[in-house]
């Protein structure tokens, strides 16, 4: 058997973390077994589906690198196929026309609730041997209902949750086509999975209640059942269902915030799945390891600090030219000046270990690409007479040294010895005059990157 998985989002909104994780698991399972990963867009909700949402899904998949092997397939382009199957089911007696109006069905359910019963369609139009059906009302377009078995159970071995059994008495006859002939979600999914020969359905556990209905329809069609695996939801940091406040935003918000796709993939992979104590791994390793047996049955919890930690790891290990291309748009927006400034890649090499996001890295880099504006109060505090004299000596001696981090460090050490100063008494005003701020990486490394000419030019107005 060739493994065939699918990711089938509804384009009624953006691709969020839960959907991205589902896509990752389905993609990785197909890759693990040399199978096929299919992208299917379930766009039958005409009122809520939008082209922008479709594009957002595709963009999110591309950013993550979850390349599909087949598709994208669009349900709205398969209407003729769905109608063909429904017509055959009507002929075979697996489905029937129901002329109850929505108001009649709601009244039916209200009576059942009042009687303490589970609200459900009561089978008014379900054909049975010897049963006399009501007269077909004039001018009423019927829905089509699936003829669900009345007895027995629906049972499947869920790859994540274990065996799940639902009594057919809990299920009523599902509407599979609306009065205008358009098929419903649960029916389209079944036909798609059948036609596309899906072997493993990996999806969120909010679909568990749909599964028994879909299994019964597949059986009525004589189709082979896929393996189902229902992945628990992702909870927010507060233990509640993921919300926009902490993570349930478009996946495409994350590159905008400075996250790398490999960090996001690594993070999502560990949300509800584990491989021993491994925390950091490549997607090649993940695909080699991934199986459904190690998916947890309990909800996973979104932890933004863990995501930031992973992102820091991948930034530290990223090529500097790649990071330079990523930071450049933000530097340009922030008004960076590149004339007489150090090369981007050299600055990145100095700063990237400290950055949790690409945006943080770009912010930190700006000290090299803007004119310093030392605060007057800070100048008064740190540029003492002793500091000014020491800086004058530093500038004079700096003319004749090799302009390297090591030589600059040795000169700073010599000056603080000569003036009986402590390191901050010289380093603070030095940072302030050259960069405009008090907090920077190692002052010798910063000065080395700026270059002798820029450093001496910025010190000159403040020397004796």
Coordinates of C-alpha atoms in Angstrom, one line a residue:
X1 CA 0.0 0.0 0.0
X2 CA 1.3 3.4 -0.9
X3 CA 0.6 5.9 1.8
X4 CA -1.5 8.9 0.7
X5 CA -2.3 11.7 3.2
X6 CA -4.0 15.0 2.7
X7 CA -4.3 18.4 4.3
X8 CA -7.8 19.8 3.6
X9 CA -8.3 23.3 5.1
X10 CA -11.4 25.4 4.7
X11 CA -10.6 28.8 3.3
X12 CA -12.8 30.7 5.7
X13 CA -9.8 32.3 7.4
X14 CA -6.1 32.2 7.7
X15 CA -3.8 29.2 8.3
X16 CA -3.2 29.1 12.0
X17 CA -0.9 27.0 14.2
X18 CA -3.3 24.2 14.6
X19 CA -3.8 23.8 10.9
X20 CA -0.1 24.1 10.2
X21 CA 0.7 21.4 12.7
X22 CA -1.9 19.1 11.1
X23 CA -0.4 19.8 7.7
X24 CA 3.1 19.1 9.1
X25 CA 2.1 15.7 10.6
X26 CA 0.3 14.6 7.4
X27 CA 3.2 15.8 5.2
X28 CA 5.8 14.1 7.5
X29 CA 3.9 10.8 7.5
X30 CA 3.8 10.7 3.8
X31 CA 7.5 11.5 3.6
X32 CA 8.4 8.8 6.2
X33 CA 6.8 6.1 4.0
X34 CA 7.7 7.5 0.6
X35 CA 4.0 8.3 0.0
X36 CA 2.0 11.2 -1.5
X37 CA 0.9 14.4 0.3
X38 CA -2.2 16.0 -1.2
X39 CA -3.5 19.6 -0.7
X40 CA -7.2 19.9 -0.9
X41 CA -9.1 23.2 -0.5
X42 CA -12.6 22.6 1.0
X43 CA -14.3 25.7 -0.3
X44 CA -18.0 24.7 -0.4
X45 CA -18.9 27.3 2.3
X46 CA -19.5 30.0 -0.4
X47 CA -20.5 32.7 2.1
X48 CA -17.3 32.5 4.1
X49 CA -14.7 31.2 1.7
X50 CA -12.5 33.9 0.1
X51 CA -9.7 33.9 -2.5
X52 CA -7.6 35.8 0.0
X53 CA -7.9 33.0 2.5
X54 CA -7.0 30.4 -0.2
X55 CA -3.9 32.4 -0.9
X56 CA -3.1 32.8 2.8
X57 CA -3.2 29.0 3.1
X58 CA -0.9 28.5 0.1
X59 CA 1.5 31.2 1.3
X60 CA 1.7 29.6 4.7
X61 CA 2.4 26.2 3.3
X62 CA 5.1 27.6 1.0
X63 CA 6.8 29.5 3.9
X64 CA 6.9 26.4 6.0
X65 CA 8.2 24.4 3.0
X66 CA 5.4 21.8 3.2
X67 CA 5.3 21.1 -0.5
X68 CA 2.3 19.0 -1.7
X69 CA 2.7 16.3 -4.3
X70 CA -0.8 16.6 -5.8
X71 CA -3.2 19.5 -5.8
X72 CA -4.4 21.9 -4.8
X73 CA -7.8 20.4 -5.5
X74 CA -10.9 22.6 -5.0
X75 CA -14.2 21.1 -4.0
X76 CA -16.1 23.7 -5.9
X77 CA -14.6 22.3 -9.1
X78 CA -15.8 18.8 -8.3
X79 CA -19.5 19.5 -8.0
X80 CA -20.4 17.2 -11.0
X81 CA -18.6 14.3 -9.3
X82 CA -20.5 14.8 -6.0
X83 CA -23.9 15.0 -7.9
X84 CA -23.0 11.8 -9.8
X85 CA -22.4 9.9 -6.6
X86 CA -25.5 11.2 -4.9
X87 CA -27.6 10.2 -7.9
X88 CA -26.2 6.7 -7.7
X89 CA -26.9 6.5 -4.0
X90 CA -30.5 7.5 -4.6
X91 CA -30.8 4.7 -7.1
X92 CA -29.2 2.2 -4.8
X93 CA -31.4 3.3 -1.8
X94 CA -28.4 4.5 0.2
X95 CA -30.0 8.0 0.2
X96 CA -33.4 9.5 -0.2
X97 CA -35.2 12.8 -0.7
X98 CA -36.6 14.6 2.4
X99 CA -39.2 17.3 2.0
X100 CA -39.2 18.6 5.6
X101 CA -38.7 22.3 5.8
X102 CA -36.1 23.7 8.2
X103 CA -38.9 24.9 10.4
X104 CA -40.4 21.5 10.6
X105 CA -37.1 19.9 11.5
X106 CA -36.5 22.5 14.2
X107 CA -40.0 21.9 15.6
X108 CA -39.3 18.2 15.6
X109 CA -36.1 18.7 17.6
X110 CA -37.8 21.1 20.1
X111 CA -40.4 18.4 20.9
X112 CA -37.6 15.9 21.4
X113 CA -35.7 18.2 23.7
X114 CA -38.9 18.9 25.7
X115 CA -39.3 15.1 26.1
X116 CA -35.7 14.8 27.3
X117 CA -34.6 13.0 24.1
X118 CA -31.6 13.7 22.0
X119 CA -32.7 16.1 19.2
X120 CA -32.5 14.4 15.8
X121 CA -34.3 13.9 12.5
X122 CA -37.0 11.4 13.1
X123 CA -37.0 9.7 9.7
X124 CA -40.3 11.1 8.4
X125 CA -39.3 10.7 4.8
X126 CA -37.0 7.7 5.2
X127 CA -38.4 4.9 3.0
X128 CA -38.9 1.5 4.8
X129 CA -40.7 -1.7 3.6
X130 CA -44.4 -1.2 4.1
X131 CA -44.1 2.4 5.1
X132 CA -46.4 5.0 3.5
X133 CA -44.6 8.2 3.0
X134 CA -46.3 11.6 3.2
X135 CA -47.6 13.2 0.0
X136 CA -44.9 15.2 -1.8
X137 CA -45.7 18.9 -1.1
X138 CA -46.0 21.2 -4.1
X139 CA -43.1 23.6 -4.8
X140 CA -40.8 22.3 -2.2
X141 CA -37.2 21.4 -3.1
X142 CA -36.0 18.5 -1.0
X143 CA -32.8 17.9 0.6
X144 CA -31.0 14.5 0.2
X145 CA -30.4 12.5 3.3
X146 CA -28.0 9.6 3.8
X147 CA -29.8 6.4 5.0
X148 CA -27.7 5.7 8.1
X149 CA -27.9 2.2 9.6
X150 CA -30.4 2.0 12.4
X151 CA -28.7 -0.8 14.3
X152 CA -25.2 -1.7 15.3
X153 CA -22.1 0.4 16.0
X154 CA -19.5 2.3 14.2
X155 CA -16.1 1.4 15.5
X156 CA -12.6 2.3 14.4
X157 CA -9.1 2.0 15.8
X158 CA -8.0 5.6 15.9
X159 CA -4.2 5.9 15.4
X160 CA -4.0 8.5 18.2
X161 CA -6.9 7.9 20.6
X162 CA -7.3 4.1 20.3
X163 CA -10.6 2.3 19.7
X164 CA -13.6 4.5 19.4
X165 CA -17.1 3.1 19.2
X166 CA -20.3 5.0 18.5
X167 CA -23.8 3.5 18.4
X168 CA -25.7 4.1 15.1
X169 CA -28.7 5.0 17.3
X170 CA -26.7 8.1 18.2
X171 CA -26.6 9.2 14.5
X172 CA -29.5 10.4 12.4
X173 CA -29.9 10.6 8.7
X174 CA -27.4 13.2 7.6
X175 CA -28.2 15.8 5.0
X176 CA -25.8 15.2 2.1
X177 CA -27.3 17.7 -0.4
X178 CA -29.1 20.9 0.2
X179 CA -32.3 22.0 -1.6
X180 CA -30.3 23.7 -4.3
X181 CA -28.4 20.5 -5.0
X182 CA -25.1 21.6 -3.4
X183 CA -23.5 18.8 -1.4
X184 CA -22.6 19.2 2.3
X185 CA -19.2 19.1 3.9
X186 CA -19.3 15.6 5.4
X187 CA -20.4 14.1 2.0
X188 CA -17.7 16.0 0.0
X189 CA -15.0 14.9 2.3
X190 CA -16.0 11.2 1.9
X191 CA -16.1 11.3 -1.9
X192 CA -12.8 13.2 -2.0
X193 CA -11.0 10.8 0.3
X194 CA -12.4 7.9 -1.8
X195 CA -11.5 9.3 -5.1
X196 CA -8.1 10.5 -4.0
X197 CA -7.3 7.0 -2.4
X198 CA -6.4 8.6 0.9
X199 CA -5.0 5.9 3.2
X200 CA -4.4 8.0 6.4
X201 CA -6.6 10.8 7.6
X202 CA -4.6 12.9 10.1
X203 CA -6.7 15.8 11.4
X204 CA -7.8 17.7 14.6
X205 CA -9.9 15.9 17.2
X206 CA -12.7 18.4 16.5
X207 CA -13.5 16.1 13.6
X208 CA -14.0 13.0 15.8
X209 CA -17.8 13.5 15.7
X210 CA -17.8 13.6 11.9
X211 CA -15.9 10.3 11.6
X212 CA -18.7 7.8 12.3
X213 CA -20.9 9.5 9.7
X214 CA -18.1 9.5 7.2
X215 CA -17.3 5.8 7.8
X216 CA -20.9 4.8 7.3
X217 CA -21.1 6.7 4.0
X218 CA -17.8 5.1 2.8
X219 CA -19.2 1.7 3.6
X220 CA -22.4 2.4 1.7
X221 CA -20.2 3.4 -1.3
X222 CA -18.2 0.2 -1.0
X223 CA -15.0 2.2 -0.4
X224 CA -12.0 1.1 1.6
X225 CA -11.7 2.9 4.9
X226 CA -8.6 5.0 5.6
X227 CA -6.8 4.9 8.9
X228 CA -8.0 7.8 11.1
X229 CA -5.8 9.7 13.6
X230 CA -7.3 12.6 15.5
X231 CA -4.7 15.0 17.0
X232 CA -5.7 16.8 20.2
X233 CA -6.1 20.5 20.1
X234 CA -3.5 23.1 21.0
X235 CA -4.1 25.1 24.2
X236 CA -2.9 28.6 24.9
X237 CA -0.3 29.4 27.6
X238 CA -3.1 29.8 30.1
X239 CA -4.5 26.4 29.4
X240 CA -7.5 27.7 27.5
X241 CA -8.3 27.0 23.8
X242 CA -5.8 28.8 21.6
X243 CA -6.9 32.4 20.9
X244 CA -5.6 35.3 18.9
X245 CA -4.0 36.6 22.1
X246 CA -1.5 33.8 22.2
X247 CA -0.8 32.1 18.9
X248 CA -4.1 31.6 17.0
X249 CA -3.0 34.1 14.4
X250 CA -2.1 33.6 10.8
X251 CA 1.0 31.5 10.3
X252 CA 2.2 34.4 8.0
X253 CA 2.3 36.7 11.1
X254 CA 5.4 34.7 12.2
X255 CA 7.7 35.6 9.4
X256 CA 6.6 39.2 9.8
X257 CA 7.6 39.0 13.4
X258 CA 11.0 37.6 12.5
X259 CA 10.6 33.9 13.0
X260 CA 12.4 31.4 10.7
X261 CA 10.4 28.5 9.2
X262 CA 12.7 25.8 10.4
X263 CA 12.1 27.1 14.0
X264 CA 8.4 27.0 13.5
X265 CA 8.4 23.5 12.0
X266 CA 10.7 22.2 14.8
X267 CA 8.3 23.8 17.4
X268 CA 5.1 22.5 15.8
X269 CA 6.6 19.0 15.6
X270 CA 7.1 18.9 19.3
X271 CA 3.5 20.0 20.0
X272 CA 1.9 16.7 20.8
X273 CA 4.7 14.4 19.5
X274 CA 8.1 13.4 20.9
X275 CA 11.1 11.3 20.1
X276 CA 12.8 10.6 23.4
X277 CA 14.3 13.8 24.8
X278 CA 15.2 15.3 21.4
X279 CA 14.2 18.9 21.2
X280 CA 16.1 20.3 18.2
X281 CA 16.1 18.4 15.0
X282 CA 16.0 18.9 11.2
X283 CA 12.9 18.1 9.1
X284 CA 14.9 15.2 7.5
X285 CA 15.3 13.7 11.0
X286 CA 11.7 14.4 11.9
X287 CA 10.4 12.6 8.8
X288 CA 12.6 9.7 9.5
X289 CA 11.3 9.4 13.1
X290 CA 7.7 10.5 12.8
X291 CA 5.0 7.9 13.5
X292 CA 1.4 8.1 14.8
X293 CA 2.2 5.9 17.8
X294 CA 4.0 8.8 19.6
X295 CA 1.3 11.4 19.2
X296 CA -0.1 12.3 22.6
X297 CA -3.8 11.8 23.5
X298 CA -3.8 15.0 25.6
X299 CA -3.9 18.6 24.3
X300 CA -0.6 20.3 23.7
X301 CA 0.2 23.8 25.1
X302 CA 1.5 26.7 23.1
X303 CA 4.6 28.2 24.7
X304 CA 5.9 31.4 23.1
X305 CA 9.1 31.3 25.2
X306 CA 10.0 27.9 23.8
X307 CA 9.3 29.0 20.3
X308 CA 11.6 32.1 20.8
X309 CA 14.3 29.8 22.3
X310 CA 14.2 27.6 19.2
X311 CA 14.2 30.6 16.9
X312 CA 17.3 31.9 18.7
X313 CA 19.0 28.6 18.1
X314 CA 18.2 28.6 14.4
X315 CA 19.2 32.3 14.0
X316 CA 22.6 31.5 15.6
X317 CA 23.1 28.7 13.2
X318 CA 21.9 30.5 10.1
X319 CA 24.2 31.7 7.3
X320 CA 25.0 35.4 7.7
X321 CA 24.2 36.2 4.0
X322 CA 20.7 34.7 4.5
X323 CA 20.1 36.8 7.6
X324 CA 21.4 39.9 5.8
X325 CA 18.7 39.5 3.2
X326 CA 16.1 39.0 5.9
X327 CA 17.0 42.1 8.0
X328 CA 17.5 44.4 5.0
X329 CA 13.8 45.4 4.5
X330 CA 13.5 46.4 8.2
X331 CA 16.8 48.3 8.2
X332 CA 15.6 50.2 5.1
X333 CA 12.3 51.0 6.8
X334 CA 14.1 52.3 9.9
X335 CA 16.3 54.6 7.8
X336 CA 19.6 52.8 8.0
X337 CA 22.6 54.6 6.5
X338 CA 25.1 52.3 5.0
X339 CA 27.9 54.7 3.9
X340 CA 31.0 54.4 6.0
X341 CA 29.3 51.6 8.0
X342 CA 30.5 48.0 8.5
X343 CA 29.3 45.2 6.3
X344 CA 25.9 43.6 7.3
X345 CA 27.3 40.2 7.6
X346 CA 30.1 41.3 10.0
X347 CA 27.5 43.0 12.2
X348 CA 25.2 40.0 12.1
X349 CA 28.1 37.7 13.2
X350 CA 28.6 39.9 16.2
X351 CA 24.9 40.3 17.2
X352 CA 23.0 37.2 16.1
X353 CA 23.7 35.1 19.2
X354 CA 21.6 37.5 21.3
X355 CA 18.6 37.7 19.0
X356 CA 15.4 35.7 19.5
X357 CA 13.9 37.0 16.2
X358 CA 15.1 38.5 13.0
X359 CA 13.3 41.7 14.0
X360 CA 15.3 41.9 17.2
X361 CA 18.5 41.4 15.2
X362 CA 17.6 44.2 12.9
X363 CA 16.8 46.5 15.8
X364 CA 20.2 45.7 17.4
X365 CA 22.0 46.3 14.1
X366 CA 20.7 49.9 13.8
X367 CA 23.4 51.1 16.2
X368 CA 25.8 50.6 13.4
X369 CA 23.7 52.3 10.7
X370 CA 22.5 55.6 12.3
X371 CA 24.2 58.7 13.6
X372 CA 24.5 58.6 17.4
X373 CA 22.6 61.1 19.5
X374 CA 24.0 60.9 23.0
X375 CA 21.5 61.9 25.6
X376 CA 22.6 65.1 27.4
X377 CA 21.8 63.7 30.9
X378 CA 23.8 60.6 30.2
X379 CA 26.7 62.7 28.8
X380 CA 26.8 64.7 32.0
X381 CA 26.7 61.5 34.1
X382 CA 29.4 59.5 32.3
X383 CA 31.6 62.1 30.5
X384 CA 33.5 63.2 33.6
X385 CA 36.7 65.2 33.4
X386 CA 38.7 62.1 34.1
X387 CA 36.8 60.2 31.4
X388 CA 37.4 63.0 28.9
X389 CA 41.1 63.0 29.6
X390 CA 41.3 59.2 29.3
X391 CA 39.3 59.3 26.0
X392 CA 41.8 61.9 24.6
X393 CA 44.7 59.6 25.4
X394 CA 42.8 56.7 23.9
X395 CA 42.1 58.6 20.7
X396 CA 45.8 59.7 20.4
X397 CA 47.1 56.2 20.9
X398 CA 44.4 54.7 18.6
X399 CA 46.1 56.4 15.6
X400 CA 49.0 54.0 15.8
X401 CA 47.6 50.6 16.6
X402 CA 46.4 47.8 14.4
X403 CA 42.6 48.2 14.3
X404 CA 41.7 44.8 15.6
X405 CA 39.5 43.7 18.5
X406 CA 42.5 42.4 20.4
X407 CA 44.6 45.6 19.9
X408 CA 41.7 47.8 20.9
X409 CA 41.1 45.7 24.0
X410 CA 44.8 46.0 25.0
X411 CA 44.7 49.8 24.5
X412 CA 41.5 50.1 26.6
X413 CA 43.2 48.1 29.4
X414 CA 46.3 50.3 29.2
X415 CA 44.3 53.5 29.4
X416 CA 42.2 52.4 32.4
X417 CA 45.5 51.4 34.1
X418 CA 47.1 54.7 33.4
X419 CA 44.2 56.7 34.8
X420 CA 43.4 54.3 37.7
X421 CA 39.9 53.8 36.4
X422 CA 37.5 50.9 36.4
X423 CA 36.4 49.5 33.0
X424 CA 32.9 51.0 33.1
X425 CA 34.3 54.5 33.7
X426 CA 35.9 54.4 30.2
X427 CA 33.7 51.9 28.4
X428 CA 30.4 53.7 29.2
X429 CA 31.4 57.1 27.7
X430 CA 33.2 55.3 24.9
X431 CA 30.0 53.4 24.0
X432 CA 27.8 56.5 24.5
X433 CA 29.9 58.8 22.2
X434 CA 30.4 56.2 19.4
X435 CA 27.0 54.5 19.4
X436 CA 24.6 56.8 21.3
X437 CA 23.7 54.1 23.8
X438 CA 25.2 52.5 26.9
X439 CA 24.4 48.9 26.2
X440 CA 26.2 47.1 23.4
X441 CA 28.2 43.9 22.9
X442 CA 31.8 43.9 23.9
X443 CA 33.1 47.5 23.4
X444 CA 36.3 46.4 21.7
X445 CA 34.4 44.3 19.1
X446 CA 32.0 47.2 18.5
X447 CA 34.8 49.7 17.9
X448 CA 36.6 47.2 15.6
X449 CA 33.5 47.0 13.4
X450 CA 32.9 50.7 13.2
X451 CA 36.4 51.3 12.0
X452 CA 39.1 53.7 13.2
X453 CA 38.0 56.6 11.1
X454 CA 34.4 56.6 12.3
X455 CA 35.3 56.1 15.9
X456 CA 37.8 58.9 16.0
X457 CA 35.5 61.2 14.1
X458 CA 32.7 60.6 16.7
X459 CA 35.0 61.1 19.7
X460 CA 36.7 64.3 18.4
X461 CA 34.0 66.8 19.5
X462 CA 34.2 65.6 23.1
X463 CA 38.0 65.5 23.6
X464 CA 40.2 68.0 25.4

